[in-house]
Every structure is written in structure tokens, then in C-alpha cells.
CSV table of C-alpha atoms in Angstrom, one decimal:
chain,number,residue,atom,x,y,z
A,152,MET,CA,-0.3,-0.2,-0.3
A,153,ASP,CA,1.2,3.4,-0.5
A,154,THR,CA,0.7,6.3,2.3
A,155,ILE,CA,-2.7,7.7,1.6
A,156,GLU,CA,-4.0,4.1,1.0
A,157,ARG,CA,-2.2,3.2,4.3
A,158,ILE,CA,-3.7,5.4,6.6
A,159,ILE,CA,-7.3,4.8,5.3
A,160,ALA,CA,-7.1,1.5,5.7
A,161,LEU,CA,-4.9,2.0,9.2
A,162,SER,CA,-8.0,4.2,10.2
A,163,ASP,CA,-11.1,2.2,9.0
A,164,ALA,CA,-9.8,-1.2,11.2
A,165,PHE,CA,-11.0,-2.0,13.5
A,166,GLY,CA,-9.8,-1.8,17.2
A,167,PRO,CA,-10.2,-0.7,20.5
A,168,SER,CA,-8.5,-1.6,23.0
A,169,GLY,CA,-8.0,-4.9,23.7
A,170,PHE,CA,-9.1,-6.4,20.5
A,171,GLU,CA,-6.4,-4.7,17.7
A,172,ASP,CA,-5.5,-8.3,15.8
A,173,ASP,CA,-7.0,-6.4,12.8
A,174,ILE,CA,-4.4,-3.8,13.1
A,175,ALA,CA,-1.9,-5.7,13.9
A,176,SER,CA,-2.0,-7.8,11.1
A,177,ILE,CA,-2.2,-4.6,8.4
A,178,VAL,CA,1.2,-3.9,10.9
A,179,LYS,CA,2.9,-7.4,10.0
A,180,ASN,CA,1.9,-7.1,6.1
A,181,GLU,CA,3.6,-3.7,5.7
A,182,LEU,CA,7.0,-4.5,7.4
A,183,ALA,CA,7.2,-7.7,6.6
A,184,GLU,CA,10.6,-7.4,5.7
A,185,TYR,CA,11.4,-6.6,9.4
A,186,GLU,CA,10.6,-10.4,10.4
A,187,PRO,CA,8.1,-8.4,13.1
A,188,VAL,CA,6.9,-10.6,16.2
A,189,MET,CA,3.6,-10.4,18.4
A,190,ASP,CA,3.2,-11.2,21.5
A,191,HIS,CA,0.3,-12.4,23.2
A,192,MET,CA,-1.1,-8.7,24.1
A,193,THR,CA,-1.4,-8.9,20.6
A,194,ASN,CA,2.0,-6.0,20.7
A,195,VAL,CA,4.1,-6.0,18.1
A,196,ARG,CA,7.3,-5.3,17.9
A,197,CYS,CA,10.8,-5.5,15.6
A,198,GLU,CA,14.2,-4.8,14.8
A,199,LYS,CA,16.4,-2.9,11.7
A,200,GLU,CA,19.7,-5.1,13.3
A,201,LYS,CA,19.7,-8.2,14.9
A,202,ASP,CA,22.8,-8.2,17.3
A,203,SER,CA,23.6,-5.0,16.6
A,204,ASP,CA,26.1,-2.7,19.3
A,205,LYS,CA,24.6,0.7,18.5
A,206,PRO,CA,22.3,3.0,20.8
A,207,ARG,CA,18.8,1.8,20.5
A,208,VAL,CA,16.1,3.4,19.1
A,209,MET,CA,12.3,2.6,19.6
A,210,ILE,CA,9.5,4.3,18.1
A,211,ASP,CA,6.2,3.7,19.0
A,212,ALA,CA,2.6,4.2,18.0
A,213,HIS,CA,-0.7,2.1,19.5
A,214,MET,CA,-3.0,0.8,17.4
A,215,ASP,CA,-6.1,0.9,19.7
A,216,GLU,CA,-8.1,3.2,19.1
A,217,THR,CA,-11.3,4.4,21.6
A,218,GLY,CA,-14.5,2.4,21.7
A,219,ALA,CA,-17.1,0.9,23.5
A,220,ILE,CA,-18.0,-2.8,24.9
A,221,ILE,CA,-20.9,-4.3,26.2
A,222,GLN,CA,-21.9,-4.6,29.8
A,223,ALA,CA,-25.3,-5.8,29.7
A,224,VAL,CA,-27.9,-7.0,27.3
A,225,LYS,CA,-31.6,-5.6,28.3
A,226,PRO,CA,-35.0,-7.9,27.7
A,227,ASN,CA,-35.8,-5.5,24.6
A,228,GLY,CA,-32.9,-6.0,23.7
A,229,THR,CA,-30.7,-3.1,23.6
A,230,MET,CA,-27.5,-3.0,25.7
A,231,ARG,CA,-25.5,-1.3,28.0
A,232,PHE,CA,-22.0,0.1,26.8
A,233,ILE,CA,-19.0,1.1,28.3
A,234,PRO,CA,-16.6,3.3,27.4
A,235,LEU,CA,-13.2,1.5,26.2
A,236,GLY,CA,-10.8,4.9,26.6
A,237,GLY,CA,-11.8,8.6,27.7
A,238,TRP,CA,-15.0,9.3,25.8
A,239,SER,CA,-17.0,12.7,26.5
A,240,ALA,CA,-20.8,11.2,26.9
A,241,SER,CA,-21.8,14.1,24.5
A,242,SER,CA,-19.9,12.5,22.1
A,243,PHE,CA,-22.1,9.4,21.9
A,244,PRO,CA,-26.0,9.8,21.2
A,245,SER,CA,-26.6,9.0,17.6
A,246,SER,CA,-23.9,8.1,16.8
A,247,PRO,CA,-23.5,4.7,14.1
A,248,PHE,CA,-21.7,1.8,15.8
A,249,ILE,CA,-20.2,-1.5,14.5
A,250,ILE,CA,-20.4,-4.5,17.4
A,251,ARG,CA,-18.1,-7.1,16.2
A,252,SER,CA,-19.4,-10.6,17.6
A,253,LYS,CA,-18.6,-13.6,18.9
A,254,ASP,CA,-17.6,-15.3,15.5
A,255,GLY,CA,-16.6,-11.9,13.8
A,256,LYS,CA,-18.8,-10.3,12.3
A,257,ASP,CA,-19.5,-6.7,11.9
A,258,ILE,CA,-23.3,-5.8,13.2
A,259,PRO,CA,-24.4,-3.0,13.1
A,260,ALA,CA,-25.3,-0.4,15.9
A,261,VAL,CA,-26.4,3.2,17.1
A,262,VAL,CA,-26.2,4.8,21.0
A,263,ALA,CA,-29.0,6.0,21.6
A,264,GLN,CA,-31.3,7.4,24.8
A,265,LYS,CA,-34.6,8.8,25.6
A,266,PRO,CA,-36.1,10.7,22.2
A,267,VAL,CA,-37.5,13.9,23.9
A,268,HIS,CA,-40.1,13.7,23.4
A,269,PHE,CA,-39.8,10.8,26.3
A,270,MET,CA,-38.1,13.6,28.3
A,271,SER,CA,-39.4,15.9,31.4
A,272,LYS,CA,-37.7,18.6,31.7
A,273,ALA,CA,-35.4,17.5,34.1
A,274,GLU,CA,-34.1,14.5,31.8
A,275,ARG,CA,-33.9,17.9,29.1
A,276,ASP,CA,-31.9,19.9,31.1
A,277,LYS,CA,-29.1,17.0,32.5
A,278,THR,CA,-26.3,16.3,31.2
A,279,PRO,CA,-26.1,13.2,28.9
A,280,GLU,CA,-24.3,10.0,31.1
A,281,THR,CA,-23.4,7.1,29.2
A,282,SER,CA,-25.5,4.9,31.7
A,283,ASP,CA,-28.3,6.9,30.4
A,284,MET,CA,-27.6,5.5,26.9
A,285,VAL,CA,-28.0,2.5,24.9
A,286,MET,CA,-26.3,0.3,21.3
A,287,ASP,CA,-29.5,0.1,19.7
A,288,ALA,CA,-28.9,-3.1,17.1
A,289,GLY,CA,-32.5,-2.9,16.3
A,290,CYS,CA,-32.6,-5.7,18.2
A,291,VAL,CA,-36.3,-6.3,19.8
A,292,SER,CA,-34.9,-9.2,22.6
A,293,LYS,CA,-32.2,-10.2,24.9
A,294,GLU,CA,-32.5,-13.8,23.2
A,295,GLU,CA,-33.1,-12.3,19.3
A,296,ALA,CA,-29.0,-10.2,20.1
A,297,GLU,CA,-27.7,-13.8,21.3
A,298,THR,CA,-28.7,-15.2,18.2
A,299,LEU,CA,-26.7,-12.0,16.7
A,300,GLY,CA,-23.4,-13.3,18.4
A,301,ILE,CA,-23.2,-9.9,20.6
A,302,GLY,CA,-23.7,-9.5,23.6
A,303,ILE,CA,-21.5,-9.0,27.6
A,304,GLY,CA,-17.9,-8.5,26.1
A,305,SER,CA,-18.9,-7.4,22.7
A,306,PRO,CA,-16.3,-4.4,21.4
A,307,ALA,CA,-18.0,-1.6,19.6
A,308,VAL,CA,-16.4,0.9,17.4
A,309,PRO,CA,-17.6,3.8,15.8
A,310,ASP,CA,-19.0,3.5,12.3
A,311,VAL,CA,-17.2,5.7,10.0
A,312,LYS,CA,-15.0,5.1,7.0
A,313,CYS,CA,-12.5,7.0,6.2
A,314,ARG,CA,-12.3,9.7,3.0
A,315,TYR,CA,-9.3,12.0,1.8
A,316,ASP,CA,-10.0,14.7,0.2
A,317,GLU,CA,-7.0,14.5,-3.0
A,318,GLU,CA,-7.0,19.0,-3.8
A,319,ARG,CA,-6.9,20.0,0.0
A,320,LYS,CA,-5.1,16.7,1.3
A,321,LEU,CA,-7.0,16.3,4.2
A,322,PHE,CA,-8.0,12.9,6.5
A,323,TYR,CA,-11.7,12.6,7.6
A,324,GLY,CA,-12.2,9.5,10.3
A,325,LYS,CA,-12.1,7.9,12.8
A,326,ALA,CA,-9.3,6.3,15.1
A,327,PHE,CA,-6.2,8.7,13.7
A,328,ASP,CA,-5.6,9.2,18.0
A,329,ASP,CA,-3.3,7.0,17.2
A,330,ARG,CA,-3.5,4.9,13.7
A,331,ILE,CA,-1.8,8.1,12.0
A,332,GLY,CA,0.5,7.6,14.4
A,333,VAL,CA,1.2,4.0,13.4
A,334,ALA,CA,1.5,5.0,9.8
A,335,ALA,CA,4.2,7.5,10.1
A,336,ALA,CA,5.9,5.0,12.3
A,337,ILE,CA,5.4,2.3,9.1
A,338,ASP,CA,6.3,4.7,7.0
A,339,VAL,CA,9.6,5.6,9.4
A,340,LEU,CA,10.7,2.3,9.2
A,341,LYS,CA,10.5,1.3,5.6
A,342,GLN,CA,12.1,4.8,4.4
A,343,LEU,CA,14.9,4.2,6.9
A,344,LYS,CA,15.1,0.3,5.8
A,345,ASP,CA,18.7,0.4,2.9
A,346,GLU,CA,20.0,3.1,5.1
A,347,GLU,CA,22.5,3.2,6.9
A,348,LEU,CA,22.4,4.8,10.8
A,349,PRO,CA,24.3,5.2,13.4
A,350,CYS,CA,21.6,3.6,15.6
A,351,ASN,CA,19.5,0.0,15.5
A,352,LEU,CA,15.8,1.1,14.8
A,353,CYS,CA,12.7,-0.7,16.9
A,354,GLY,CA,9.5,-0.7,16.0
A,355,SER,CA,6.8,-0.8,18.8
A,356,PHE,CA,3.0,-1.6,18.1
A,357,SER,CA,1.9,-1.1,21.3
A,358,VAL,CA,-1.8,-2.1,22.3
A,359,GLN,CA,-4.2,-0.4,25.0
A,360,GLU,CA,-2.6,2.6,25.8
A,361,GLU,CA,-5.9,4.3,25.4
A,362,VAL,CA,-6.9,2.6,29.3
A,363,GLY,CA,-4.0,3.0,30.8
A,364,GLU,CA,-0.6,2.9,28.3
A,365,ARG,CA,-0.5,-1.0,29.2
A,366,GLY,CA,1.3,-2.6,26.1
A,367,VAL,CA,4.0,-0.1,25.6
A,368,ARG,CA,5.5,-2.2,28.9
A,369,ALA,CA,6.0,-4.9,27.4
A,370,ASN,CA,7.4,-3.4,23.5
A,371,ALA,CA,9.7,-1.5,25.7
A,372,ALA,CA,11.0,-4.6,28.0
A,373,ALA,CA,11.5,-6.7,24.8
A,374,LEU,CA,13.4,-4.1,23.1
A,375,LYS,CA,15.5,-2.8,25.7
A,376,PRO,CA,15.5,0.8,24.3
A,377,ASP,CA,18.1,3.3,25.2
A,378,VAL,CA,15.5,6.4,24.4
A,379,MET,CA,11.9,6.3,22.6
A,380,ILE,CA,10.1,8.5,19.7
A,381,ALA,CA,6.6,8.6,20.7
A,382,PHE,CA,4.2,9.3,17.8
A,383,GLU,CA,0.7,10.0,19.1
A,384,GLY,CA,-2.4,11.9,17.1
A,385,CYS,CA,-2.9,14.8,19.4
A,386,PRO,CA,-5.2,16.7,20.5
A,387,ALA,CA,-6.0,20.2,17.3
A,388,ASP,CA,-6.8,23.2,19.8
A,389,ASP,CA,-7.2,25.6,16.5
A,390,THR,CA,-11.3,25.5,16.6
A,391,PHE,CA,-12.1,26.5,19.8
A,392,SER,CA,-8.7,28.1,20.9
A,393,GLU,CA,-6.9,32.3,20.8
A,394,GLU,CA,-4.8,32.3,18.5
A,395,TYR,CA,-1.8,33.2,21.6
A,396,MET,CA,-2.9,29.4,23.0
A,397,ILE,CA,-3.3,27.3,19.4
A,398,GLN,CA,-0.2,24.7,20.2
A,399,ALA,CA,-1.3,22.1,17.3
A,400,GLY,CA,-3.2,23.4,14.3
A,401,LEU,CA,-3.5,22.2,11.2
A,402,ARG,CA,-1.6,22.7,8.3
A,403,ARG,CA,1.2,24.6,10.6
A,404,GLY,CA,3.7,20.8,11.6
A,405,ALA,CA,4.2,18.1,13.6
A,406,MET,CA,2.9,18.6,17.6
A,407,LEU,CA,6.4,18.3,20.4
A,408,ARG,CA,4.8,17.9,23.8
A,409,HIS,CA,7.0,20.2,27.3
A,410,TYR,CA,5.3,18.8,28.9
A,411,ASP,CA,1.4,17.4,30.2
A,412,VAL,CA,0.1,15.3,33.6
A,413,SER,CA,2.2,12.4,33.3
A,414,MET,CA,5.7,13.8,31.7
A,415,ILE,CA,8.0,16.1,31.4
A,416,THR,CA,9.9,15.6,28.4
A,417,ASN,CA,13.6,14.9,28.7
A,418,TRP,CA,15.3,19.4,27.8
A,419,ARG,CA,17.6,18.2,26.2
A,420,PHE,CA,16.8,15.4,23.5
A,421,GLN,CA,13.3,18.0,22.8
A,422,LYS,CA,15.9,21.1,22.0
A,423,LEU,CA,18.3,18.1,19.6
A,424,ALA,CA,14.5,17.3,17.7
A,425,LEU,CA,13.5,21.4,17.7
A,426,ASP,CA,16.8,22.2,16.4
A,427,ILE,CA,17.3,19.6,13.8
A,428,ALA,CA,13.4,20.6,12.8
A,429,LYS,CA,15.1,24.5,12.1
A,430,GLU,CA,18.8,23.3,10.5
A,431,LYS,CA,16.0,21.1,7.6
A,432,GLY,CA,13.2,23.3,8.2
A,433,ILE,CA,10.8,21.3,8.5
A,434,PRO,CA,7.2,23.0,10.4
A,435,VAL,CA,6.8,21.9,13.9
A,436,GLN,CA,4.6,23.4,16.8
A,437,GLU,CA,5.2,23.3,20.7
A,438,SER,CA,3.2,22.4,23.2
A,439,VAL,CA,2.0,22.4,27.1
A,440,ARG,CA,-0.2,20.7,28.1
A,441,SER,CA,-2.4,21.0,31.4
A,442,GLY,CA,-3.7,17.4,30.7
A,443,GLY,CA,-3.3,14.0,28.7
A,444,GLY,CA,-0.7,11.3,29.3
A,445,THR,CA,1.1,9.0,25.8
A,446,ASN,CA,3.2,5.4,25.8
A,447,ALA,CA,6.2,7.9,26.0
A,448,ALA,CA,5.9,8.6,29.6
A,449,MET,CA,5.7,5.4,30.8
A,450,VAL,CA,8.4,4.2,29.4
A,451,ASN,CA,10.7,7.1,30.6
A,452,ILE,CA,9.3,6.3,34.6
A,453,SER,CA,9.5,2.6,34.4
A,454,GLU,CA,12.8,2.3,32.3
A,455,GLY,CA,14.3,5.3,33.2
A,456,ILE,CA,15.1,6.6,29.3
A,457,PRO,CA,15.1,9.4,27.4
A,458,ALA,CA,11.7,9.9,25.3
A,459,ILE,CA,10.0,12.8,22.9
A,460,VAL,CA,6.3,12.7,21.9
A,461,ILE,CA,6.3,13.6,18.6
A,462,SER,CA,2.7,14.5,16.9
A,463,VAL,CA,-0.1,15.1,14.5
A,464,PRO,CA,-3.0,17.4,15.1
A,465,VAL,CA,-6.7,15.9,14.7
A,466,ARG,CA,-9.7,17.9,15.5
A,467,TYR,CA,-12.5,16.0,17.7
A,468,ILE,CA,-9.9,13.0,18.6
A,469,HIS,CA,-11.3,10.5,21.2
A,470,SER,CA,-14.7,10.9,18.6
A,471,SER,CA,-16.7,8.8,16.0
A,472,ASN,CA,-15.5,11.9,13.0
A,473,CYS,CA,-11.5,13.4,12.8
A,474,TRP,CA,-9.8,16.1,10.6
A,475,CYS,CA,-5.8,15.1,9.7
A,476,ALA,CA,-3.9,17.0,7.2
A,477,LEU,CA,-1.1,15.1,5.4
A,478,GLU,CA,1.9,18.1,5.6
A,479,ASP,CA,1.2,17.7,9.3
A,480,TYR,CA,1.8,13.9,8.8
A,481,GLU,CA,4.8,14.3,6.8
A,482,SER,CA,6.1,17.0,8.7
A,483,VAL,CA,6.2,14.3,11.7
A,484,VAL,CA,7.5,11.3,9.2
A,485,GLU,CA,10.4,13.6,8.0
A,486,LEU,CA,11.7,15.0,11.5
A,487,THR,CA,12.2,11.6,13.0
A,488,LYS,CA,13.4,10.3,9.9
A,489,GLU,CA,16.5,13.2,9.9
A,490,ILE,CA,16.6,12.5,14.5
A,491,CYS,CA,17.7,8.9,14.1
A,492,ARG,CA,20.2,9.8,11.6
A,493,ARG,CA,21.8,11.7,14.2
A,494,LEU,CA,21.5,9.3,17.0
A,495,ASP,CA,25.0,7.4,17.7
A,496,TYR,CA,26.1,7.0,21.1
A,497,LYS,CA,27.8,10.3,21.4
A,498,THR,CA,24.7,12.0,21.3
A,499,VAL,CA,22.3,8.9,23.3
A,500,ASN,CA,24.7,9.6,25.7
A,501,SER,CA,24.6,13.0,26.2
A,502,LEU,CA,20.7,13.2,26.4
């Protein structure tokens, strides 16, 4: 697949936290030349040079997306559900979803709450909560839902197909947090495969980030990196912030994060990345976030290695419908390639 096809395929693929098998298959197929391995959590990992004595650079992207899991089936056939990942409850009502059945079929459904016609004034004025909503696959009984193979533990994701606007070079779709990062990691690995580097480039495609950065721990333990670059689809802020506060806007380049509630970025590694971007004329933007958290923090804390986060700005992550720009994606790929070309042992030891 070329880059555009790969991003579309990754966006469309079914893969909420804990159910990343389809994305893992795409990653393994796209990086077959690296002979990737998959563990029992469905993490995928690979490395450029086996038995290399060069510093180990792990680029990581998480494969999971925010979704939902069925908690119980009501007698009328509708289903109570719990979010997988950090959803705003107001994003759910009227959203089309796909529920994956026990035999692998995708069943269309919609998130529903009591219609406004039947609400009291107090109910209309109440802030929506997921406990007041149901997943409705058009069933009229619990038995009908069971015949479809859906029930307790069935996973679900938004039913949205990715579209690419060739003229404006924009993607519209779901799951760009972090499938756009997965695509970028694949591109970097493919483009640097035959290039002589001062480091051993390792790929980490991790699971269950949205529910607590779980999978990346296993990848870091196996790959034993000296430094880490985490790719993310980060929340864009350019549609609701004043100009001076925009730190992740579309068409403004890769975003490098100095701080979030999970990690203070190693300033030496961050400076190296920003200096390289300036030297090479690669568009970047910088951010300090009052929330958020990434796989970089988990590896930084548990392994004590320097890590940076390089992100593609995405409008409306953790919802069913998102926008991101090809030019920002390309900035992430180009900057990462240039960084990898500099990460010899002397540089790594200086971080």
C-alpha cells in the first residue's frame, strides 16, 4: 500500500483497546521485511539490525482506538455499554457504531438515549451520561441479540469510513489517535530500511494505550531501548483557542510536547529535535498541556530513558469524526528520519 491507502486502511480497521488484532495484521503485513513478532497481548515489535551494538531507538505508536464494550443486554434487546478510553458522554448519542460478534461479524448499531419526546424537563436539562444510553442493533429481545452473537464483552467502534480529499490533502475519519501515528511509524521504518544509520531502529506497535498505556511496557521490556520517540495523534486546539494559545493546529507541522500530566519531556532530547527541525526547515509547533498522557511517559518512568512525543494534530480525537492533514503527517515522518540519522552513542549519552 502507498501512504494514502495505508492511512485509510488503518483508520477504517476495527480495533478498540484489547481487540487490536486487525491492526496488528496490517502492521505485520506492511513490515514483513522486518520479520515482526507479535506477543500474546497483540503487541507487534521489530528491529532493523539483529545483534547490533548501536544505540537502540524505539519508535512507538499505539494501535488501539477509543471504543466501547457491551456490559449487559436488556430484555428488549438494547445493550448497556462502557466506554473504552476517554470519551465525552456528549459525543455518543446518535453515533453509528459497529459491534463485533463472537464469530467475527460486524453488526451495525446506534447509540441511543430516550427520545426528547418522552423526556421530562429535568431529563432534557440533564448533562448526558453513558449510563442513560444504550447500544441498539435493532433487536427486539435479548434472545435476538444472542442469535447475532453479540452480548456481554462484545467490543464496538464508531461506524465511520475514512475519506481523503486529494485537492486539500485532508483525511476525514475515525481512530487517527493513533492510527495516524501507526502509519507514520510504518513509513519511517520502510523509508530507513536500507539506509545505514548510527542507531538500531526498533518499531513498537503497542496495545491498550487508551486504557492505561499497558502494552508498551511489554514492548519496551523486549526491545530494551536507549531512547524512545512516541508518535501520537494529538488533540488539535485551533478551532476553539485564541491564536496565541494554539499549540496543535492543522497545517502547522508536527507537534512536540514539552509537558503533560504524565511526563516532563527530557529537555535535551527535545532541544535536539527542535534544533534539527529548524536546521532542516521542517514545520513544527510546541505545546505545554494541562492534561493528557502518552506511552512515552510509561517508558520514561519505568525504564528511565529519554523520550519525546512527536504528534500529528487531529481535530476531535476521542470522537467518531476527526480531521488531520497530510502535510503535518509528512512533517512527523521527515523530522523523525532526521533525528534517527543523528542518534549515535555520543549523542544518546548526552541526552
